[in-house]
PDB file of C-alpha atoms in Angstrom:
ATOM      1  CA  UNK A 742     -45.595 -26.910  -3.049  1.00  0.00           C
ATOM      2  CA  UNK A 743     -42.641 -24.745  -1.418  1.00  0.00           C
ATOM      3  CA  UNK A 744     -42.453 -21.058  -2.286  1.00  0.00           C
ATOM      4  CA  UNK A 745     -39.806 -18.926  -1.175  1.00  0.00           C
ATOM      5  CA  UNK A 746     -40.165 -15.511  -0.100  1.00  0.00           C
ATOM      6  CA  UNK A 747     -37.696 -12.516  -1.169  1.00  0.00           C
ATOM      7  CA  UNK A 748     -36.806  -9.817   0.992  1.00  0.00           C
ATOM      8  CA  UNK A 749     -37.422  -6.296  -0.497  1.00  0.00           C
ATOM      9  CA  UNK A 750     -33.672  -5.629  -0.473  1.00  0.00           C
ATOM     10  CA  UNK A 751     -31.775  -6.734  -3.397  1.00  0.00           C
ATOM     11  CA  UNK A 752     -34.324  -9.514  -4.297  1.00  0.00           C
ATOM     12  CA  UNK A 753     -32.261 -11.901  -2.073  1.00  0.00           C
ATOM     13  CA  UNK A 754     -33.831 -14.935  -0.781  1.00  0.00           C
ATOM     14  CA  UNK A 755     -35.207 -14.382   2.862  1.00  0.00           C
ATOM     15  CA  UNK A 756     -32.591 -15.989   4.977  1.00  0.00           C
ATOM     16  CA  UNK A 757     -29.944 -15.682   2.724  1.00  0.00           C
ATOM     17  CA  UNK A 758     -26.002 -15.100   3.239  1.00  0.00           C
ATOM     18  CA  UNK A 759     -25.116 -11.859   4.315  1.00  0.00           C
ATOM     19  CA  UNK A 760     -24.884  -8.587   2.119  1.00  0.00           C
ATOM     20  CA  UNK A 761     -21.875  -9.411  -0.138  1.00  0.00           C
ATOM     21  CA  UNK A 762     -18.420  -8.013   0.508  1.00  0.00           C
ATOM     22  CA  UNK A 763     -17.409  -7.605  -2.763  1.00  0.00           C
ATOM     23  CA  UNK A 764     -17.828  -8.651  -6.648  1.00  0.00           C
ATOM     24  CA  UNK A 765     -16.562 -12.416  -5.770  1.00  0.00           C
ATOM     25  CA  UNK A 766     -19.539 -12.735  -2.954  1.00  0.00           C
ATOM     26  CA  UNK A 767     -21.821 -11.308  -5.888  1.00  0.00           C
ATOM     27  CA  UNK A 768     -20.839 -13.607  -8.617  1.00  0.00           C
ATOM     28  CA  UNK A 769     -20.930 -16.779  -6.256  1.00  0.00           C
ATOM     29  CA  UNK A 770     -24.531 -15.423  -5.528  1.00  0.00           C
ATOM     30  CA  UNK A 771     -25.240 -15.567  -9.344  1.00  0.00           C
ATOM     31  CA  UNK A 772     -23.437 -18.913  -9.972  1.00  0.00           C
ATOM     32  CA  UNK A 773     -25.477 -20.536  -6.998  1.00  0.00           C
ATOM     33  CA  UNK A 774     -28.864 -19.123  -8.088  1.00  0.00           C
ATOM     34  CA  UNK A 775     -28.345 -20.278 -12.083  1.00  0.00           C
ATOM     35  CA  UNK A 776     -26.661 -23.683 -10.876  1.00  0.00           C
ATOM     36  CA  UNK A 777     -23.423 -23.040 -12.554  1.00  0.00           C
ATOM     37  CA  UNK A 778     -21.662 -23.586  -9.511  1.00  0.00           C
ATOM     38  CA  UNK A 779     -23.120 -26.813  -8.711  1.00  0.00           C
ATOM     39  CA  UNK A 780     -22.176 -27.853 -12.539  1.00  0.00           C
ATOM     40  CA  UNK A 781     -18.344 -26.672 -12.029  1.00  0.00           C
ATOM     41  CA  UNK A 782     -18.197 -28.671  -8.819  1.00  0.00           C
ATOM     42  CA  UNK A 783     -19.492 -31.558 -10.580  1.00  0.00           C
ATOM     43  CA  UNK A 784     -16.979 -31.496 -13.282  1.00  0.00           C
ATOM     44  CA  UNK A 785     -14.053 -30.173 -11.430  1.00  0.00           C
ATOM     45  CA  UNK A 786     -14.578 -31.502  -7.844  1.00  0.00           C
ATOM     46  CA  UNK A 787     -14.937 -29.389  -4.549  1.00  0.00           C
ATOM     47  CA  UNK A 788     -11.607 -27.654  -4.864  1.00  0.00           C
ATOM     48  CA  UNK A 789     -12.233 -26.153  -8.280  1.00  0.00           C
ATOM     49  CA  UNK A 790     -10.792 -22.952  -7.309  1.00  0.00           C
ATOM     50  CA  UNK A 791     -14.028 -20.718  -6.920  1.00  0.00           C
ATOM     51  CA  UNK A 792     -13.404 -19.765  -3.269  1.00  0.00           C
ATOM     52  CA  UNK A 793     -10.187 -18.565  -4.021  1.00  0.00           C
ATOM     53  CA  UNK A 794     -11.125 -16.461  -7.002  1.00  0.00           C
ATOM     54  CA  UNK A 795     -14.149 -15.327  -4.774  1.00  0.00           C
ATOM     55  CA  UNK A 796     -11.768 -14.077  -2.212  1.00  0.00           C
ATOM     56  CA  UNK A 797      -9.419 -12.328  -4.382  1.00  0.00           C
ATOM     57  CA  UNK A 798     -12.245 -10.437  -6.324  1.00  0.00           C
ATOM     58  CA  UNK A 799     -13.826  -9.221  -3.237  1.00  0.00           C
ATOM     59  CA  UNK A 800     -10.236  -8.002  -2.126  1.00  0.00           C
ATOM     60  CA  UNK A 801      -9.734  -6.030  -5.581  1.00  0.00           C
ATOM     61  CA  UNK A 802     -13.341  -4.706  -5.736  1.00  0.00           C
ATOM     62  CA  UNK A 803     -14.599  -4.574  -2.339  1.00  0.00           C
ATOM     63  CA  UNK A 804     -17.988  -2.919  -1.805  1.00  0.00           C
ATOM     64  CA  UNK A 805     -17.085  -0.973   1.397  1.00  0.00           C
ATOM     65  CA  UNK A 806     -13.907   0.935   2.370  1.00  0.00           C
ATOM     66  CA  UNK A 807     -11.697  -1.334   4.383  1.00  0.00           C
ATOM     67  CA  UNK A 808      -9.281   0.695   6.404  1.00  0.00           C
ATOM     68  CA  UNK A 809      -5.586   0.023   6.266  1.00  0.00           C
ATOM     69  CA  UNK A 810      -3.973  -0.495   9.722  1.00  0.00           C
ATOM     70  CA  UNK A 811      -2.578   2.814  11.854  1.00  0.00           C
ATOM     71  CA  UNK A 812       1.138   2.689  12.253  1.00  0.00           C
ATOM     72  CA  UNK A 813       2.768   3.130  15.546  1.00  0.00           C
ATOM     73  CA  UNK A 814       3.831   6.607  14.798  1.00  0.00           C
ATOM     74  CA  UNK A 815      -0.008   7.505  13.412  1.00  0.00           C
ATOM     75  CA  UNK A 816      -1.294   5.685  16.671  1.00  0.00           C
ATOM     76  CA  UNK A 817       1.044   7.914  18.588  1.00  0.00           C
ATOM     77  CA  UNK A 818       0.202  10.845  17.140  1.00  0.00           C
ATOM     78  CA  UNK A 819      -3.531  10.729  17.171  1.00  0.00           C
ATOM     79  CA  UNK A 820      -3.231   9.632  20.927  1.00  0.00           C
ATOM     80  CA  UNK A 821      -2.155  12.779  21.791  1.00  0.00           C
ATOM     81  CA  UNK A 822      -5.856  13.984  21.792  1.00  0.00           C
ATOM     82  CA  UNK A 823      -5.559  15.729  18.402  1.00  0.00           C
ATOM     83  CA  UNK A 824      -8.918  14.217  17.354  1.00  0.00           C
ATOM     84  CA  UNK A 825     -10.668  15.663  20.133  1.00  0.00           C
ATOM     85  CA  UNK A 826      -9.817  19.474  19.740  1.00  0.00           C
ATOM     86  CA  UNK A 827     -12.133  22.220  18.435  1.00  0.00           C
ATOM     87  CA  UNK A 828      -9.945  23.823  16.572  1.00  0.00           C
ATOM     88  CA  UNK A 829      -6.645  22.597  14.761  1.00  0.00           C
ATOM     89  CA  UNK A 830      -3.698  24.210  13.183  1.00  0.00           C
ATOM     90  CA  UNK A 831      -2.900  24.304   9.611  1.00  0.00           C
ATOM     91  CA  UNK A 832      -0.159  21.641  10.671  1.00  0.00           C
ATOM     92  CA  UNK A 833      -2.514  19.376  12.460  1.00  0.00           C
ATOM     93  CA  UNK A 834      -5.092  19.507   9.319  1.00  0.00           C
ATOM     94  CA  UNK A 835      -2.371  18.372   7.082  1.00  0.00           C
ATOM     95  CA  UNK A 836      -1.588  15.441   9.434  1.00  0.00           C
ATOM     96  CA  UNK A 837      -4.852  14.381   9.907  1.00  0.00           C
ATOM     97  CA  UNK A 838      -5.511  14.552   6.271  1.00  0.00           C
ATOM     98  CA  UNK A 839      -2.394  12.772   5.196  1.00  0.00           C
ATOM     99  CA  UNK A 840      -3.381   9.826   7.860  1.00  0.00           C
ATOM    100  CA  UNK A 841      -6.959   9.674   6.591  1.00  0.00           C
ATOM    101  CA  UNK A 842      -5.809   9.603   2.942  1.00  0.00           C
ATOM    102  CA  UNK A 843      -3.273   6.846   3.601  1.00  0.00           C
ATOM    103  CA  UNK A 844      -5.511   4.689   5.964  1.00  0.00           C
ATOM    104  CA  UNK A 845      -8.775   4.969   3.837  1.00  0.00           C
ATOM    105  CA  UNK A 846      -6.972   5.039   0.641  1.00  0.00           C
ATOM    106  CA  UNK A 847      -8.139   7.975  -0.907  1.00  0.00           C
ATOM    107  CA  UNK A 848      -6.494  10.821  -2.897  1.00  0.00           C
ATOM    108  CA  UNK A 849      -4.795  13.454  -0.387  1.00  0.00           C
ATOM    109  CA  UNK A 850      -6.862  16.306   0.039  1.00  0.00           C
ATOM    110  CA  UNK A 851      -6.911  19.043   2.792  1.00  0.00           C
ATOM    111  CA  UNK A 852     -10.584  20.206   2.989  1.00  0.00           C
ATOM    112  CA  UNK A 853     -11.572  23.718   3.672  1.00  0.00           C
ATOM    113  CA  UNK A 854     -12.466  24.463   6.891  1.00  0.00           C
ATOM    114  CA  UNK A 855     -15.595  26.855   6.176  1.00  0.00           C
ATOM    115  CA  UNK A 856     -17.782  23.915   6.444  1.00  0.00           C
ATOM    116  CA  UNK A 857     -16.419  21.464   9.190  1.00  0.00           C
ATOM    117  CA  UNK A 858     -18.734  18.512   8.232  1.00  0.00           C
ATOM    118  CA  UNK A 859     -15.963  16.558   6.453  1.00  0.00           C
ATOM    119  CA  UNK A 860     -13.508  17.419   9.237  1.00  0.00           C
ATOM    120  CA  UNK A 861     -15.896  15.999  11.681  1.00  0.00           C
ATOM    121  CA  UNK A 862     -16.618  12.778   9.532  1.00  0.00           C
ATOM    122  CA  UNK A 863     -12.633  12.132   9.164  1.00  0.00           C
ATOM    123  CA  UNK A 864     -12.015  12.839  12.782  1.00  0.00           C
ATOM    124  CA  UNK A 865     -14.498  10.535  13.923  1.00  0.00           C
ATOM    125  CA  UNK A 866     -13.451   7.692  11.442  1.00  0.00           C
ATOM    126  CA  UNK A 867      -9.877   7.935  12.889  1.00  0.00           C
ATOM    127  CA  UNK A 868     -11.014   7.895  16.373  1.00  0.00           C
ATOM    128  CA  UNK A 869     -13.078   4.951  15.714  1.00  0.00           C
ATOM    129  CA  UNK A 870     -10.107   3.288  14.262  1.00  0.00           C
ATOM    130  CA  UNK A 871      -7.665   4.146  16.934  1.00  0.00           C
ATOM    131  CA  UNK A 872     -10.142   2.785  19.696  1.00  0.00           C
ATOM    132  CA  UNK A 873     -10.410  -0.224  17.874  1.00  0.00           C
ATOM    133  CA  UNK A 874      -6.776  -0.484  17.375  1.00  0.00           C
ATOM    134  CA  UNK A 875      -5.935   0.543  21.111  1.00  0.00           C
ATOM    135  CA  UNK A 876      -8.261  -2.082  22.389  1.00  0.00           C
ATOM    136  CA  UNK A 877      -6.842  -5.028  20.364  1.00  0.00           C
ATOM    137  CA  UNK A 878      -3.118  -3.726  21.678  1.00  0.00           C
TER     138      UNK A 878
END
């Protein structure tokens, strides 16, 4: 008699697929576990449209922030070393906040400078994206 062990995280079977990227992956896991996916494929065939729906739902309802690509103008600006400075001018903070809000798709905001935690996080995220972008180029 075969038993399956489940991992402690989210009750997924041990050795199951990676963490879901979005709602589409979660729905796929549910339909596979309940047998709905097999029934749909039996009725409609292998090309039932499930994969296209899954990808569309993952794109519309992602579980993590997927950054947009930096524009060449943003790459040029960030490559000047502004992300490695200890202090920023007001204009530099506005420019960094503008880039971060567009790239990470959030409401534009210029955080207070009294606690640099948010600025350090934003600058680290933009530096990682800049490094990944320039490695590919």
